[in-house]
mmCIF file of C-alpha atoms in Angstrom:
data_model
loop_
_atom_site.group_PDB
_atom_site.id
_atom_site.type_symbol
_atom_site.label_atom_id
_atom_site.label_comp_id
_atom_site.label_asym_id
_atom_site.label_seq_id
_atom_site.Cartn_x
_atom_site.Cartn_y
_atom_site.Cartn_z
ATOM 1 C CA UNK A 1 5.992 -22.763 2.200
ATOM 2 C CA UNK A 2 6.990 -25.507 -0.207
ATOM 3 C CA UNK A 3 10.797 -26.724 0.014
ATOM 4 C CA UNK A 4 12.242 -28.552 -2.921
ATOM 5 C CA UNK A 5 15.869 -29.877 -3.909
ATOM 6 C CA UNK A 6 18.005 -28.425 -5.904
ATOM 7 C CA UNK A 7 19.945 -28.788 -9.382
ATOM 8 C CA UNK A 8 23.790 -28.615 -9.370
ATOM 9 C CA UNK A 9 25.780 -27.458 -11.778
ATOM 10 C CA UNK A 10 29.549 -27.494 -11.912
ATOM 11 C CA UNK A 11 32.455 -24.616 -13.227
ATOM 12 C CA UNK A 12 35.552 -25.890 -12.566
ATOM 13 C CA UNK A 13 35.502 -27.524 -9.300
ATOM 14 C CA UNK A 14 32.703 -25.398 -7.954
ATOM 15 C CA UNK A 15 29.364 -26.558 -7.209
ATOM 16 C CA UNK A 16 26.457 -24.239 -7.769
ATOM 17 C CA UNK A 17 23.139 -25.545 -6.317
ATOM 18 C CA UNK A 18 20.301 -23.789 -8.143
ATOM 19 C CA UNK A 19 17.494 -23.481 -6.131
ATOM 20 C CA UNK A 20 13.780 -24.104 -7.283
ATOM 21 C CA UNK A 21 12.300 -21.661 -10.335
ATOM 22 C CA UNK A 22 16.108 -21.141 -11.312
ATOM 23 C CA UNK A 23 16.782 -19.353 -7.595
ATOM 24 C CA UNK A 24 13.967 -16.936 -7.863
ATOM 25 C CA UNK A 25 12.712 -15.260 -4.595
ATOM 26 C CA UNK A 26 11.995 -17.434 -1.834
ATOM 27 C CA UNK A 27 14.713 -19.464 -3.737
ATOM 28 C CA UNK A 28 17.921 -18.952 -4.120
ATOM 29 C CA UNK A 29 21.139 -20.094 -5.526
ATOM 30 C CA UNK A 30 24.037 -21.538 -3.262
ATOM 31 C CA UNK A 31 27.951 -22.919 -3.527
ATOM 32 C CA UNK A 32 29.370 -25.745 -2.892
ATOM 33 C CA UNK A 33 32.993 -25.287 -2.728
ATOM 34 C CA UNK A 34 35.510 -27.972 -2.284
ATOM 35 C CA UNK A 35 39.430 -28.119 -1.400
ATOM 36 C CA UNK A 36 41.387 -30.814 -0.449
ATOM 37 C CA UNK A 37 41.493 -30.009 3.116
ATOM 38 C CA UNK A 38 37.988 -28.503 4.050
ATOM 39 C CA UNK A 39 34.990 -27.493 1.821
ATOM 40 C CA UNK A 40 32.835 -24.754 2.370
ATOM 41 C CA UNK A 41 28.807 -23.792 1.274
ATOM 42 C CA UNK A 42 28.137 -20.122 0.584
ATOM 43 C CA UNK A 43 24.358 -18.976 1.382
ATOM 44 C CA UNK A 44 21.941 -22.469 2.128
ATOM 45 C CA UNK A 45 19.446 -21.035 0.643
ATOM 46 C CA UNK A 46 15.221 -22.541 1.471
ATOM 47 C CA UNK A 47 16.017 -25.603 -1.094
ATOM 48 C CA UNK A 48 18.687 -26.925 1.911
ATOM 49 C CA UNK A 49 16.003 -27.006 4.368
ATOM 50 C CA UNK A 50 15.621 -30.695 4.428
ATOM 51 C CA UNK A 51 19.326 -30.900 4.115
ATOM 52 C CA UNK A 52 22.330 -29.945 2.564
ATOM 53 C CA UNK A 53 25.445 -31.169 1.106
ATOM 54 C CA UNK A 54 28.248 -31.688 4.030
ATOM 55 C CA UNK A 55 30.723 -28.881 4.958
ATOM 56 C CA UNK A 56 33.119 -27.541 7.183
ATOM 57 C CA UNK A 57 31.835 -23.522 7.130
ATOM 58 C CA UNK A 58 29.445 -21.601 6.039
ATOM 59 C CA UNK A 59 29.872 -18.006 4.442
ATOM 60 C CA UNK A 60 26.536 -15.225 4.263
ATOM 61 C CA UNK A 61 27.025 -13.008 1.704
ATOM 62 C CA UNK A 62 24.453 -10.985 3.521
ATOM 63 C CA UNK A 63 21.882 -11.443 6.200
ATOM 64 C CA UNK A 64 18.664 -11.602 4.185
ATOM 65 C CA UNK A 65 15.849 -14.544 4.505
ATOM 66 C CA UNK A 66 16.293 -16.426 1.136
ATOM 67 C CA UNK A 67 20.416 -16.296 1.813
ATOM 68 C CA UNK A 68 19.901 -18.359 5.381
ATOM 69 C CA UNK A 69 16.854 -20.227 5.301
ATOM 70 C CA UNK A 70 19.048 -23.464 4.794
ATOM 71 C CA UNK A 71 21.336 -22.738 7.674
ATOM 72 C CA UNK A 72 19.655 -24.745 9.823
ATOM 73 C CA UNK A 73 21.527 -28.156 8.319
ATOM 74 C CA UNK A 74 24.748 -26.686 9.136
ATOM 75 C CA UNK A 75 26.480 -27.335 12.300
ATOM 76 C CA UNK A 76 29.197 -25.471 11.789
ATOM 77 C CA UNK A 77 31.048 -22.543 11.578
ATOM 78 C CA UNK A 78 29.150 -20.069 9.826
ATOM 79 C CA UNK A 79 30.784 -16.441 8.762
ATOM 80 C CA UNK A 80 29.292 -13.030 7.745
ATOM 81 C CA UNK A 81 30.730 -9.298 6.837
ATOM 82 C CA UNK A 82 30.505 -7.402 10.405
ATOM 83 C CA UNK A 83 28.254 -5.068 8.719
ATOM 84 C CA UNK A 84 25.690 -7.814 8.737
ATOM 85 C CA UNK A 85 26.706 -10.022 11.673
ATOM 86 C CA UNK A 86 23.858 -8.755 13.970
ATOM 87 C CA UNK A 87 21.275 -9.841 11.948
ATOM 88 C CA UNK A 88 22.489 -12.936 11.143
ATOM 89 C CA UNK A 89 22.953 -13.805 14.982
ATOM 90 C CA UNK A 90 18.907 -12.448 15.558
ATOM 91 C CA UNK A 91 16.279 -12.622 14.077
ATOM 92 C CA UNK A 92 15.003 -9.724 15.744
ATOM 93 C CA UNK A 93 17.815 -7.747 14.609
ATOM 94 C CA UNK A 94 17.179 -9.082 10.965
ATOM 95 C CA UNK A 95 13.245 -7.770 10.800
ATOM 96 C CA UNK A 96 14.276 -4.721 12.593
ATOM 97 C CA UNK A 97 16.734 -4.047 9.902
ATOM 98 C CA UNK A 98 13.944 -3.998 7.482
ATOM 99 C CA UNK A 99 12.392 -0.682 8.812
ATOM 100 C CA UNK A 100 8.636 -1.585 8.848
ATOM 101 C CA UNK A 101 5.519 -0.202 10.662
ATOM 102 C CA UNK A 102 5.557 -1.211 13.933
ATOM 103 C CA UNK A 103 1.711 -2.660 13.649
ATOM 104 C CA UNK A 104 3.648 -5.123 10.603
ATOM 105 C CA UNK A 105 6.931 -6.594 12.802
ATOM 106 C CA UNK A 106 4.987 -9.362 14.355
ATOM 107 C CA UNK A 107 3.903 -11.182 11.433
ATOM 108 C CA UNK A 108 7.232 -10.794 9.641
ATOM 109 C CA UNK A 109 8.754 -12.044 12.440
ATOM 110 C CA UNK A 110 6.321 -14.913 12.560
ATOM 111 C CA UNK A 111 7.103 -15.181 8.641
ATOM 112 C CA UNK A 112 10.490 -15.655 8.867
ATOM 113 C CA UNK A 113 10.383 -18.228 11.442
ATOM 114 C CA UNK A 114 8.298 -20.863 10.153
ATOM 115 C CA UNK A 115 8.571 -19.578 6.354
ATOM 116 C CA UNK A 116 12.352 -19.313 6.375
ATOM 117 C CA UNK A 117 13.131 -21.062 9.348
ATOM 118 C CA UNK A 118 15.338 -18.050 10.564
ATOM 119 C CA UNK A 119 16.523 -18.677 14.306
ATOM 120 C CA UNK A 120 19.558 -17.029 14.243
ATOM 121 C CA UNK A 121 22.902 -17.757 15.303
ATOM 122 C CA UNK A 122 24.297 -16.014 17.647
ATOM 123 C CA UNK A 123 27.471 -18.255 17.484
ATOM 124 C CA UNK A 124 28.297 -16.145 14.230
ATOM 125 C CA UNK A 125 31.558 -14.579 13.614
ATOM 126 C CA UNK A 126 32.718 -11.674 11.690
ATOM 127 C CA UNK A 127 34.884 -11.351 8.287
ATOM 128 C CA UNK A 128 36.174 -8.106 6.549
ATOM 129 C CA UNK A 129 37.371 -7.430 3.144
ATOM 130 C CA UNK A 130 39.843 -9.436 1.925
ATOM 131 C CA UNK A 131 39.405 -12.217 4.137
ATOM 132 C CA UNK A 132 41.047 -15.784 2.493
ATOM 133 C CA UNK A 133 39.263 -18.810 3.698
ATOM 134 C CA UNK A 134 41.718 -21.175 1.908
ATOM 135 C CA UNK A 135 40.536 -24.739 1.042
ATOM 136 C CA UNK A 136 43.714 -26.404 0.492
ATOM 137 C CA UNK A 137 44.295 -25.527 -3.311
ATOM 138 C CA UNK A 138 41.127 -23.462 -3.496
ATOM 139 C CA UNK A 139 40.734 -19.742 -2.008
ATOM 140 C CA UNK A 140 38.209 -17.931 -1.183
ATOM 141 C CA UNK A 141 38.058 -14.304 -0.739
ATOM 142 C CA UNK A 142 36.201 -12.031 0.566
ATOM 143 C CA UNK A 143 34.555 -8.938 -1.770
ATOM 144 C CA UNK A 144 32.978 -6.556 0.307
ATOM 145 C CA UNK A 145 30.189 -5.085 -1.801
ATOM 146 C CA UNK A 146 28.105 -2.872 0.043
ATOM 147 C CA UNK A 147 24.620 -1.078 -0.701
ATOM 148 C CA UNK A 148 22.235 -3.663 -0.730
ATOM 149 C CA UNK A 149 22.744 -4.178 3.031
ATOM 150 C CA UNK A 150 25.782 -2.561 4.865
ATOM 151 C CA UNK A 151 28.367 -6.228 4.888
ATOM 152 C CA UNK A 152 26.946 -7.453 1.277
ATOM 153 C CA UNK A 153 29.746 -9.181 -0.105
ATOM 154 C CA UNK A 154 30.528 -11.587 -3.003
ATOM 155 C CA UNK A 155 33.172 -13.950 -2.962
ATOM 156 C CA UNK A 156 36.511 -14.666 -5.325
ATOM 157 C CA UNK A 157 37.086 -18.516 -5.835
ATOM 158 C CA UNK A 158 40.470 -19.302 -7.441
ATOM 159 C CA UNK A 159 42.175 -20.907 -8.979
ATOM 160 C CA UNK A 160 38.592 -21.344 -10.867
ATOM 161 C CA UNK A 161 38.208 -17.670 -11.558
ATOM 162 C CA UNK A 162 34.628 -17.671 -10.094
ATOM 163 C CA UNK A 163 33.340 -14.330 -8.440
ATOM 164 C CA UNK A 164 29.896 -14.898 -6.644
ATOM 165 C CA UNK A 165 28.451 -11.370 -7.074
ATOM 166 C CA UNK A 166 25.342 -12.226 -4.550
ATOM 167 C CA UNK A 167 21.808 -10.098 -5.081
ATOM 168 C CA UNK A 168 24.281 -7.393 -7.756
ATOM 169 C CA UNK A 169 21.803 -9.816 -9.224
ATOM 170 C CA UNK A 170 21.436 -8.373 -12.936
ATOM 171 C CA UNK A 171 17.802 -8.953 -13.187
ATOM 172 C CA UNK A 172 15.337 -6.851 -14.688
ATOM 173 C CA UNK A 173 13.617 -5.292 -10.720
ATOM 174 C CA UNK A 174 17.519 -3.800 -10.662
ATOM 175 C CA UNK A 175 19.286 -3.072 -7.854
ATOM 176 C CA UNK A 176 17.469 -3.467 -4.362
ATOM 177 C CA UNK A 177 18.380 -0.425 -1.490
ATOM 178 C CA UNK A 178 15.280 0.053 0.532
ATOM 179 C CA UNK A 179 16.425 -1.624 3.815
ATOM 180 C CA UNK A 180 17.426 0.914 6.821
ATOM 181 C CA UNK A 181 20.941 -0.085 6.208
ATOM 182 C CA UNK A 182 20.798 0.288 2.313
ATOM 183 C CA UNK A 183 22.611 2.784 0.420
ATOM 184 C CA UNK A 184 22.174 3.641 -3.008
ATOM 185 C CA UNK A 185 26.191 5.362 -2.979
ATOM 186 C CA UNK A 186 27.718 2.503 -1.855
ATOM 187 C CA UNK A 187 25.708 0.306 -4.203
ATOM 188 C CA UNK A 188 26.348 1.809 -7.116
ATOM 189 C CA UNK A 189 30.375 1.840 -5.937
ATOM 190 C CA UNK A 190 29.858 -1.902 -5.354
ATOM 191 C CA UNK A 191 28.551 -2.486 -9.304
ATOM 192 C CA UNK A 192 32.094 -0.109 -10.034
ATOM 193 C CA UNK A 193 33.808 -2.806 -8.263
ATOM 194 C CA UNK A 194 32.324 -5.774 -9.626
ATOM 195 C CA UNK A 195 32.967 -4.430 -13.191
ATOM 196 C CA UNK A 196 36.476 -4.316 -12.417
ATOM 197 C CA UNK A 197 37.268 -7.450 -11.560
ATOM 198 C CA UNK A 198 38.090 -9.995 -13.907
ATOM 199 C CA UNK A 199 36.711 -13.615 -13.966
ATOM 200 C CA UNK A 200 35.838 -16.278 -16.202
ATOM 201 C CA UNK A 201 31.916 -17.003 -14.205
ATOM 202 C CA UNK A 202 30.254 -14.718 -12.279
ATOM 203 C CA UNK A 203 27.799 -16.217 -10.057
ATOM 204 C CA UNK A 204 24.829 -14.548 -9.035
ATOM 205 C CA UNK A 205 21.698 -15.738 -6.492
ATOM 206 C CA UNK A 206 18.552 -15.607 -8.419
ATOM 207 C CA UNK A 207 17.294 -16.036 -11.853
ATOM 208 C CA UNK A 208 20.206 -15.202 -13.868
ATOM 209 C CA UNK A 209 22.359 -17.902 -12.242
ATOM 210 C CA UNK A 210 25.652 -17.647 -13.756
ATOM 211 C CA UNK A 211 27.487 -15.984 -16.424
ATOM 212 C CA UNK A 212 30.693 -16.636 -18.662
ATOM 213 C CA UNK A 213 33.010 -14.148 -19.469
ATOM 214 C CA UNK A 214 33.564 -10.695 -18.255
ATOM 215 C CA UNK A 215 32.638 -8.886 -21.662
ATOM 216 C CA UNK A 216 29.012 -10.620 -21.135
ATOM 217 C CA UNK A 217 29.079 -9.741 -17.491
ATOM 218 C CA UNK A 218 29.820 -5.910 -17.479
ATOM 219 C CA UNK A 219 27.294 -5.717 -20.612
ATOM 220 C CA UNK A 220 24.387 -7.269 -18.028
ATOM 221 C CA UNK A 221 25.739 -5.310 -15.485
ATOM 222 C CA UNK A 222 25.695 -1.964 -17.293
ATOM 223 C CA UNK A 223 21.808 -2.700 -17.807
ATOM 224 C CA UNK A 224 21.298 -3.749 -14.407
ATOM 225 C CA UNK A 225 22.905 -0.481 -12.977
ATOM 226 C CA UNK A 226 20.919 1.668 -15.744
ATOM 227 C CA UNK A 227 17.779 0.752 -14.003
ATOM 228 C CA UNK A 228 19.003 3.153 -11.323
ATOM 229 C CA UNK A 229 19.189 5.568 -14.036
ATOM 230 C CA UNK A 230 15.915 4.741 -15.045
ATOM 231 C CA UNK A 231 14.391 5.589 -11.510
ATOM 232 C CA UNK A 232 16.269 9.137 -11.573
ATOM 233 C CA UNK A 233 14.511 9.916 -15.085
ATOM 234 C CA UNK A 234 11.043 8.914 -13.539
ATOM 235 C CA UNK A 235 11.914 10.869 -10.569
ATOM 236 C CA UNK A 236 12.815 13.634 -12.775
ATOM 237 C CA UNK A 237 9.825 13.849 -14.919
ATOM 238 C CA UNK A 238 7.577 13.458 -11.828
ATOM 239 C CA UNK A 239 9.578 16.726 -10.124
ATOM 240 C CA UNK A 240 8.086 18.731 -12.992
ATOM 241 C CA UNK A 241 5.655 20.295 -10.742
ATOM 242 C CA UNK A 242 6.893 20.809 -6.932
ATOM 243 C CA UNK A 243 6.425 17.608 -5.157
ATOM 244 C CA UNK A 244 6.309 15.636 -1.346
ATOM 245 C CA UNK A 245 8.331 12.748 -0.509
ATOM 246 C CA UNK A 246 4.867 11.362 0.436
ATOM 247 C CA UNK A 247 3.668 11.674 -3.116
ATOM 248 C CA UNK A 248 6.759 10.177 -4.534
ATOM 249 C CA UNK A 249 5.886 7.292 -2.376
ATOM 250 C CA UNK A 250 2.425 7.477 -4.232
ATOM 251 C CA UNK A 251 4.026 7.383 -7.404
ATOM 252 C CA UNK A 252 6.325 4.745 -6.953
ATOM 253 C CA UNK A 253 10.017 4.662 -8.181
ATOM 254 C CA UNK A 254 10.911 0.473 -7.273
ATOM 255 C CA UNK A 255 7.292 -1.558 -7.597
ATOM 256 C CA UNK A 256 4.417 -1.567 -9.732
ATOM 257 C CA UNK A 257 1.573 -0.301 -8.729
ATOM 258 C CA UNK A 258 -0.251 -3.866 -7.967
ATOM 259 C CA UNK A 259 2.585 -5.185 -5.595
ATOM 260 C CA UNK A 260 1.197 -4.441 -1.768
ATOM 261 C CA UNK A 261 2.799 -5.966 1.140
ATOM 262 C CA UNK A 262 3.929 -4.361 4.924
ATOM 263 C CA UNK A 263 7.688 -3.423 2.723
ATOM 264 C CA UNK A 264 6.177 -1.692 0.321
ATOM 265 C CA UNK A 265 5.855 2.026 1.429
ATOM 266 C CA UNK A 266 8.831 1.935 3.490
ATOM 267 C CA UNK A 267 10.879 0.699 0.354
ATOM 268 C CA UNK A 268 9.310 3.628 -1.972
ATOM 269 C CA UNK A 269 10.343 6.298 0.974
ATOM 270 C CA UNK A 270 13.745 5.510 1.478
ATOM 271 C CA UNK A 271 14.767 4.994 -2.059
ATOM 272 C CA UNK A 272 12.766 8.301 -2.733
ATOM 273 C CA UNK A 273 14.650 9.825 -0.030
ATOM 274 C CA UNK A 274 18.243 8.405 -1.166
ATOM 275 C CA UNK A 275 17.191 9.998 -4.649
ATOM 276 C CA UNK A 276 16.345 13.237 -3.436
ATOM 277 C CA UNK A 277 19.642 13.334 -1.976
ATOM 278 C CA UNK A 278 21.718 12.483 -4.680
ATOM 279 C CA UNK A 279 20.087 14.425 -7.092
ATOM 280 C CA UNK A 280 20.287 17.751 -4.310
ATOM 281 C CA UNK A 281 23.796 16.963 -4.380
ATOM 282 C CA UNK A 282 24.285 17.382 -8.054
ATOM 283 C CA UNK A 283 22.322 20.215 -8.106
ATOM 284 C CA UNK A 284 19.085 18.870 -10.041
ATOM 285 C CA UNK A 285 16.880 19.226 -7.614
ATOM 286 C CA UNK A 286 15.908 21.451 -5.089
ATOM 287 C CA UNK A 287 13.575 22.293 -1.990
ATOM 288 C CA UNK A 288 11.876 24.964 -3.264
ATOM 289 C CA UNK A 289 9.605 25.072 -0.148
ATOM 290 C CA UNK A 290 9.370 23.200 3.586
ATOM 291 C CA UNK A 291 8.649 19.414 2.147
ATOM 292 C CA UNK A 292 8.729 19.925 -1.364
ATOM 293 C CA UNK A 293 10.969 19.397 -4.037
ATOM 294 C CA UNK A 294 11.048 20.573 -7.525
ATOM 295 C CA UNK A 295 13.915 19.487 -10.794
ATOM 296 C CA UNK A 296 15.946 22.858 -11.371
#
């Protein structure tokens, strides 16, 4: 996989290192935050494989390959939320967390190693919600935003007023909650939490980049959250007749029909099951016979 450099954009004293293709996967956006005493990097991307800016420590928003591909450039302390610590420490644990069919694991592990340079960081340390990293005149506070992964976290940088929201990335694809450790319920709660935080700038990991102003951010966040409602509405329409989970998987809630890959069916299945659980809890869906569900 080709690696490229990055383009730096400044927001106060926060540098956003924008990856190739505006940070679209497999690339991403990295932060460089400098204080008077120390500096840190958030989410070293594929664009940093051939060398990133010096830093005293690294923070990882969550242990997905596109957020740690450039980690090999840093022999400094690395921190992530405890919920993602095992996956950051071990490539095997990272791959296992995707929940692939057994016959696909070796190929994906090889891809992680060869294309994303993931080796695992057994020295990584955990942080928790509210942990503060004081860089001298500038602080970075952890904001735990689970759902995408169990440990997915944002970072509030002060006094700049910059909130990094990671893979609450405001893209038209919408929220992703298809890993083994993902949670639709937690993702929706995390989006509500983001909505309540006032900042000057809101930085995302991928194409949307940095949004200025709380009003504009909330407008885009509402549209992003609306993808969940669209999936729910599509599912309810499909359940006008009794359907099995496998029929829902074939129908697809997440990926377009042409999208292929070893992850597609497992992600569709976990997404479908989570939506069914929410809809059953709200009395909108019932299991009318063993393994078959219908809208009420």
